[in-house]
Amino acid sequence: MQYSIGVEYSLHCLVYLTDLPSGSSIGIKELAKFQGVSQTYLSKIFTKLSKDGIVRSIPGVKGGYQLARKPENITFWDVVKSIEGSTTMFQCAEIRQSCILLNSEELPNWMTCESCTIKSVMLQAENKMRDFLSQKNLAWLSKALKEKIPLEFQNQTEEWFKKELSHKTKQNNKTD
C-alpha cells in the first residue's frame, strides 16, 4: 500500500496556510515554487482540496488559497480521503469461491453467508489506520513542526512567503 506523493505535498502546503493572517492567502505559484513542484500538479491537488472543503480559493489579483476550516478541524484522514478517494484499499475478489474443490454453481452456505476472514482482517486494519489519521490534524502538525524545525528556518520560510507575496502585489500594481 502506498499513498501518492500528492498527500505529502498537500500536508506540506496546508501547514503553510495554518498561520496566515486573517483575510490573506497564498497562491499556487508561490506554493509550487517553494516546494519545487509544477504549478499544474499542485493546482490539481488544490482543486481536490477545495472540492472537499479543506481550502477555499480567494479570487482576484491578491488571491490564492486559505484554509476553509480551522487547522484543528482538518485531519490527516481528511487530506488522504480528498487526494486518494474513499475507496477501501483492500478489494476482496472472493477468490475463495474459485477453489477447485467447489462447484461454482452450488457454493456451500459457509462460503457465501460468512464474511471472508481475510477481508475482515484487512478492513479492520484500514479502520485502525483511518482512526489514527483522524486523530492527527493540521494544528497538531504545525505545532510538531515548530518544535522540530529550527526557529531560524521557520523565520526564513515566513520571510520568503512575505517577499513573494509582496513581489506579486508590486507586479500586479504595475499592470493596473
PDB file of C-alpha atoms in Angstrom:
ATOM      1  CA  MET A   1       0.000   0.000   0.000  1.00  0.00           C
ATOM      2  CA  GLN A   2       1.291   3.421  -0.868  1.00  0.00           C
ATOM      3  CA  TYR A   3      -0.243   6.864  -0.838  1.00  0.00           C
ATOM      4  CA  SER A   4       0.588   9.125  -3.733  1.00  0.00           C
ATOM      5  CA  ILE A   5       3.072  11.932  -3.239  1.00  0.00           C
ATOM      6  CA  GLY A   6       0.074  14.268  -3.560  1.00  0.00           C
ATOM      7  CA  VAL A   7      -0.820  13.527   0.063  1.00  0.00           C
ATOM      8  CA  GLU A   8       2.638  14.652   1.192  1.00  0.00           C
ATOM      9  CA  TYR A   9       2.573  17.806  -0.955  1.00  0.00           C
ATOM     10  CA  SER A  10      -0.903  18.575   0.372  1.00  0.00           C
ATOM     11  CA  LEU A  11       0.107  18.326   4.007  1.00  0.00           C
ATOM     12  CA  HIS A  12       3.287  20.355   3.474  1.00  0.00           C
ATOM     13  CA  CYS A  13       1.414  23.109   1.639  1.00  0.00           C
ATOM     14  CA  LEU A  14      -1.531  23.127   4.020  1.00  0.00           C
ATOM     15  CA  VAL A  15       0.724  23.645   7.016  1.00  0.00           C
ATOM     16  CA  TYR A  16       1.938  26.915   5.445  1.00  0.00           C
ATOM     17  CA  LEU A  17      -1.677  28.086   5.409  1.00  0.00           C
ATOM     18  CA  THR A  18      -2.224  27.423   9.130  1.00  0.00           C
ATOM     19  CA  ASP A  19      -0.655  30.652  10.376  1.00  0.00           C
ATOM     20  CA  LEU A  20      -1.819  33.058   7.686  1.00  0.00           C
ATOM     21  CA  PRO A  21      -3.153  36.356   8.983  1.00  0.00           C
ATOM     22  CA  SER A  22      -6.924  36.627   8.678  1.00  0.00           C
ATOM     23  CA  GLY A  23      -8.030  37.522   5.171  1.00  0.00           C
ATOM     24  CA  SER A  24      -4.730  36.667   3.490  1.00  0.00           C
ATOM     25  CA  SER A  25      -3.933  33.804   1.155  1.00  0.00           C
ATOM     26  CA  ILE A  26      -1.039  32.131  -0.636  1.00  0.00           C
ATOM     27  CA  GLY A  27      -1.072  31.468  -4.374  1.00  0.00           C
ATOM     28  CA  ILE A  28      -0.378  28.193  -6.114  1.00  0.00           C
ATOM     29  CA  LYS A  29       2.557  29.833  -7.896  1.00  0.00           C
ATOM     30  CA  GLU A  30       4.281  30.630  -4.601  1.00  0.00           C
ATOM     31  CA  LEU A  31       3.499  27.268  -3.015  1.00  0.00           C
ATOM     32  CA  ALA A  32       4.702  25.400  -6.108  1.00  0.00           C
ATOM     33  CA  LYS A  33       7.894  27.438  -6.297  1.00  0.00           C
ATOM     34  CA  PHE A  34       8.616  26.902  -2.593  1.00  0.00           C
ATOM     35  CA  GLN A  35       8.018  23.136  -2.827  1.00  0.00           C
ATOM     36  CA  GLY A  36       9.805  22.704  -6.166  1.00  0.00           C
ATOM     37  CA  VAL A  37       6.777  21.180  -7.902  1.00  0.00           C
ATOM     38  CA  SER A  38       4.868  22.228 -11.005  1.00  0.00           C
ATOM     39  CA  GLN A  39       2.003  24.675 -10.676  1.00  0.00           C
ATOM     40  CA  THR A  40      -0.162  22.409 -12.817  1.00  0.00           C
ATOM     41  CA  TYR A  41       0.324  19.450 -10.497  1.00  0.00           C
ATOM     42  CA  LEU A  42      -0.274  21.495  -7.358  1.00  0.00           C
ATOM     43  CA  SER A  43      -3.350  23.105  -8.930  1.00  0.00           C
ATOM     44  CA  LYS A  44      -4.862  19.656  -9.438  1.00  0.00           C
ATOM     45  CA  ILE A  45      -4.208  18.827  -5.789  1.00  0.00           C
ATOM     46  CA  PHE A  46      -5.728  22.090  -4.579  1.00  0.00           C
ATOM     47  CA  THR A  47      -8.776  21.572  -6.794  1.00  0.00           C
ATOM     48  CA  LYS A  48      -9.442  18.337  -4.882  1.00  0.00           C
ATOM     49  CA  LEU A  49      -8.809  20.007  -1.525  1.00  0.00           C
ATOM     50  CA  SER A  50     -11.141  22.857  -2.466  1.00  0.00           C
ATOM     51  CA  LYS A  51     -13.870  20.497  -3.648  1.00  0.00           C
ATOM     52  CA  ASP A  52     -13.760  18.731  -0.271  1.00  0.00           C
ATOM     53  CA  GLY A  53     -13.923  21.963   1.737  1.00  0.00           C
ATOM     54  CA  ILE A  54     -10.369  21.837   3.079  1.00  0.00           C
ATOM     55  CA  VAL A  55      -9.239  25.036   1.342  1.00  0.00           C
ATOM     56  CA  ARG A  56     -11.052  27.850  -0.383  1.00  0.00           C
ATOM     57  CA  SER A  57      -9.939  29.841  -3.353  1.00  0.00           C
ATOM     58  CA  ILE A  58      -9.693  33.596  -2.978  1.00  0.00           C
ATOM     59  CA  PRO A  59     -10.212  35.263  -6.373  1.00  0.00           C
ATOM     60  CA  GLY A  60      -8.521  38.373  -7.625  1.00  0.00           C
ATOM     61  CA  VAL A  61      -5.078  39.818  -8.075  1.00  0.00           C
ATOM     62  CA  LYS A  62      -4.058  39.142  -4.483  1.00  0.00           C
ATOM     63  CA  GLY A  63      -5.924  35.832  -4.490  1.00  0.00           C
ATOM     64  CA  GLY A  64      -4.750  32.394  -3.662  1.00  0.00           C
ATOM     65  CA  TYR A  65      -5.797  29.790  -1.148  1.00  0.00           C
ATOM     66  CA  GLN A  66      -6.572  29.749   2.527  1.00  0.00           C
ATOM     67  CA  LEU A  67      -7.887  27.077   4.846  1.00  0.00           C
ATOM     68  CA  ALA A  68     -11.656  26.663   4.695  1.00  0.00           C
ATOM     69  CA  ARG A  69     -11.771  25.325   8.265  1.00  0.00           C
ATOM     70  CA  LYS A  70      -9.734  25.766  11.403  1.00  0.00           C
ATOM     71  CA  PRO A  71      -6.491  23.733  11.374  1.00  0.00           C
ATOM     72  CA  GLU A  72      -7.717  21.611  14.291  1.00  0.00           C
ATOM     73  CA  ASN A  73     -10.726  20.617  12.165  1.00  0.00           C
ATOM     74  CA  ILE A  74      -8.688  19.323   9.209  1.00  0.00           C
ATOM     75  CA  THR A  75      -7.332  15.839   9.851  1.00  0.00           C
ATOM     76  CA  PHE A  76      -4.719  13.847   8.016  1.00  0.00           C
ATOM     77  CA  TRP A  77      -7.543  11.465   7.049  1.00  0.00           C
ATOM     78  CA  ASP A  78      -9.497  14.373   5.503  1.00  0.00           C
ATOM     79  CA  VAL A  79      -6.486  15.117   3.307  1.00  0.00           C
ATOM     80  CA  VAL A  80      -5.847  11.458   2.412  1.00  0.00           C
ATOM     81  CA  LYS A  81      -9.501  10.960   1.513  1.00  0.00           C
ATOM     82  CA  SER A  82      -9.515  14.136  -0.586  1.00  0.00           C
ATOM     83  CA  ILE A  83      -6.416  13.189  -2.565  1.00  0.00           C
ATOM     84  CA  GLU A  84      -6.769   9.403  -2.740  1.00  0.00           C
ATOM     85  CA  GLY A  85     -10.542   8.978  -2.601  1.00  0.00           C
ATOM     86  CA  SER A  86     -12.525   6.956  -0.103  1.00  0.00           C
ATOM     87  CA  THR A  87     -12.388   3.534  -1.752  1.00  0.00           C
ATOM     88  CA  THR A  88     -11.067   0.858   0.571  1.00  0.00           C
ATOM     89  CA  MET A  89      -7.509  -0.226  -0.104  1.00  0.00           C
ATOM     90  CA  PHE A  90      -8.278  -3.926   0.023  1.00  0.00           C
ATOM     91  CA  GLN A  91     -10.675  -5.113  -2.637  1.00  0.00           C
ATOM     92  CA  CYS A  92     -11.790  -8.670  -1.883  1.00  0.00           C
ATOM     93  CA  ALA A  93     -12.276 -10.614  -5.114  1.00  0.00           C
ATOM     94  CA  GLU A  94     -13.790 -13.628  -3.303  1.00  0.00           C
ATOM     95  CA  ILE A  95     -11.134 -15.893  -4.809  1.00  0.00           C
ATOM     96  CA  ARG A  96     -12.015 -18.437  -2.118  1.00  0.00           C
ATOM     97  CA  GLN A  97     -15.054 -19.271  -4.231  1.00  0.00           C
ATOM     98  CA  SER A  98     -12.821 -20.341  -7.134  1.00  0.00           C
ATOM     99  CA  CYS A  99     -11.326 -23.312  -5.312  1.00  0.00           C
ATOM    100  CA  ILE A 100     -11.054 -26.399  -7.499  1.00  0.00           C
ATOM    101  CA  LEU A 101     -12.860 -28.464  -4.856  1.00  0.00           C
ATOM    102  CA  LEU A 102     -16.035 -26.381  -5.121  1.00  0.00           C
ATOM    103  CA  ASN A 103     -18.801 -26.370  -7.682  1.00  0.00           C
ATOM    104  CA  SER A 104     -19.123 -22.662  -8.540  1.00  0.00           C
ATOM    105  CA  GLU A 105     -22.827 -23.099  -9.297  1.00  0.00           C
ATOM    106  CA  GLU A 106     -23.636 -24.669  -5.913  1.00  0.00           C
ATOM    107  CA  LEU A 107     -21.418 -22.981  -3.343  1.00  0.00           C
ATOM    108  CA  PRO A 108     -21.956 -24.099   0.250  1.00  0.00           C
ATOM    109  CA  ASN A 109     -23.610 -21.692   2.736  1.00  0.00           C
ATOM    110  CA  TRP A 110     -20.460 -21.412   4.824  1.00  0.00           C
ATOM    111  CA  MET A 111     -18.780 -19.984   1.733  1.00  0.00           C
ATOM    112  CA  THR A 112     -21.431 -17.476   0.722  1.00  0.00           C
ATOM    113  CA  CYS A 113     -23.089 -16.482   4.006  1.00  0.00           C
ATOM    114  CA  GLU A 114     -19.957 -15.948   6.039  1.00  0.00           C
ATOM    115  CA  SER A 115     -17.755 -12.922   5.551  1.00  0.00           C
ATOM    116  CA  CYS A 116     -14.329 -13.607   4.127  1.00  0.00           C
ATOM    117  CA  THR A 117     -11.921 -13.729   7.075  1.00  0.00           C
ATOM    118  CA  ILE A 118      -9.119 -12.145   5.066  1.00  0.00           C
ATOM    119  CA  LYS A 119     -11.376  -9.283   4.003  1.00  0.00           C
ATOM    120  CA  SER A 120     -12.490  -8.796   7.598  1.00  0.00           C
ATOM    121  CA  VAL A 121      -8.913  -8.527   8.892  1.00  0.00           C
ATOM    122  CA  MET A 122      -7.851  -6.162   6.123  1.00  0.00           C
ATOM    123  CA  LEU A 123     -10.833  -3.860   6.679  1.00  0.00           C
ATOM    124  CA  GLN A 124     -10.183  -3.825  10.446  1.00  0.00           C
ATOM    125  CA  ALA A 125      -6.597  -2.756   9.743  1.00  0.00           C
ATOM    126  CA  GLU A 126      -7.781   0.002   7.404  1.00  0.00           C
ATOM    127  CA  ASN A 127     -10.229   1.214  10.046  1.00  0.00           C
ATOM    128  CA  LYS A 128      -7.450   1.410  12.654  1.00  0.00           C
ATOM    129  CA  MET A 129      -5.268   3.400  10.264  1.00  0.00           C
ATOM    130  CA  ARG A 130      -8.173   5.723   9.390  1.00  0.00           C
ATOM    131  CA  ASP A 131      -8.905   6.234  13.097  1.00  0.00           C
ATOM    132  CA  PHE A 132      -5.242   7.064  13.770  1.00  0.00           C
ATOM    133  CA  LEU A 133      -5.040   9.523  10.855  1.00  0.00           C
ATOM    134  CA  SER A 134      -8.296  11.099  12.045  1.00  0.00           C
ATOM    135  CA  GLN A 135      -6.620  11.923  15.367  1.00  0.00           C
ATOM    136  CA  LYS A 136      -3.837  13.953  13.733  1.00  0.00           C
ATOM    137  CA  ASN A 137      -4.746  17.378  12.373  1.00  0.00           C
ATOM    138  CA  LEU A 138      -3.087  20.432  10.846  1.00  0.00           C
ATOM    139  CA  ALA A 139      -2.908  22.237  14.197  1.00  0.00           C
ATOM    140  CA  TRP A 140      -1.026  19.261  15.645  1.00  0.00           C
ATOM    141  CA  LEU A 141       1.258  19.116  12.570  1.00  0.00           C
ATOM    142  CA  SER A 142       2.034  22.817  12.747  1.00  0.00           C
ATOM    143  CA  LYS A 143       2.923  22.562  16.425  1.00  0.00           C
ATOM    144  CA  ALA A 144       5.015  19.419  15.904  1.00  0.00           C
ATOM    145  CA  LEU A 145       6.967  21.030  13.061  1.00  0.00           C
ATOM    146  CA  LYS A 146       7.549  24.245  15.033  1.00  0.00           C
ATOM    147  CA  GLU A 147       9.048  22.167  17.838  1.00  0.00           C
ATOM    148  CA  LYS A 148      11.306  20.294  15.407  1.00  0.00           C
ATOM    149  CA  ILE A 149      12.360  22.877  12.822  1.00  0.00           C
ATOM    150  CA  PRO A 150      14.911  25.471  13.945  1.00  0.00           C
ATOM    151  CA  LEU A 151      13.401  28.912  14.544  1.00  0.00           C
ATOM    152  CA  GLU A 152      15.824  30.448  12.028  1.00  0.00           C
ATOM    153  CA  PHE A 153      14.441  28.224   9.257  1.00  0.00           C
ATOM    154  CA  GLN A 154      10.861  28.988  10.314  1.00  0.00           C
ATOM    155  CA  ASN A 155      11.625  32.710  10.105  1.00  0.00           C
ATOM    156  CA  GLN A 156      13.280  32.279   6.695  1.00  0.00           C
ATOM    157  CA  THR A 157      10.197  30.461   5.435  1.00  0.00           C
ATOM    158  CA  GLU A 158       7.873  33.184   6.699  1.00  0.00           C
ATOM    159  CA  GLU A 159      10.068  35.905   5.171  1.00  0.00           C
ATOM    160  CA  TRP A 160      10.262  34.056   1.845  1.00  0.00           C
ATOM    161  CA  PHE A 161       6.475  33.928   1.547  1.00  0.00           C
ATOM    162  CA  LYS A 162       6.155  37.578   2.612  1.00  0.00           C
ATOM    163  CA  LYS A 163       8.708  38.589  -0.018  1.00  0.00           C
ATOM    164  CA  GLU A 164       6.991  36.544  -2.752  1.00  0.00           C
ATOM    165  CA  LEU A 165       3.564  37.933  -1.900  1.00  0.00           C
ATOM    166  CA  SER A 166       4.946  41.474  -1.753  1.00  0.00           C
ATOM    167  CA  HIS A 167       6.646  40.970  -5.127  1.00  0.00           C
ATOM    168  CA  LYS A 168       3.369  39.621  -6.543  1.00  0.00           C
ATOM    169  CA  THR A 169       1.492  42.679  -5.277  1.00  0.00           C
ATOM    170  CA  LYS A 170       4.056  45.073  -6.800  1.00  0.00           C
ATOM    171  CA  GLN A 171       3.877  43.312 -10.181  1.00  0.00           C
ATOM    172  CA  ASN A 172       0.095  43.449 -10.161  1.00  0.00           C
ATOM    173  CA  ASN A 173       0.131  47.167  -9.278  1.00  0.00           C
ATOM    174  CA  LYS A 174       2.404  47.830 -12.290  1.00  0.00           C
ATOM    175  CA  THR A 175      -0.045  46.160 -14.648  1.00  0.00           C
ATOM    176  CA  ASP A 176      -3.047  48.114 -13.328  1.00  0.00           C
TER     177      ASP A 176
END
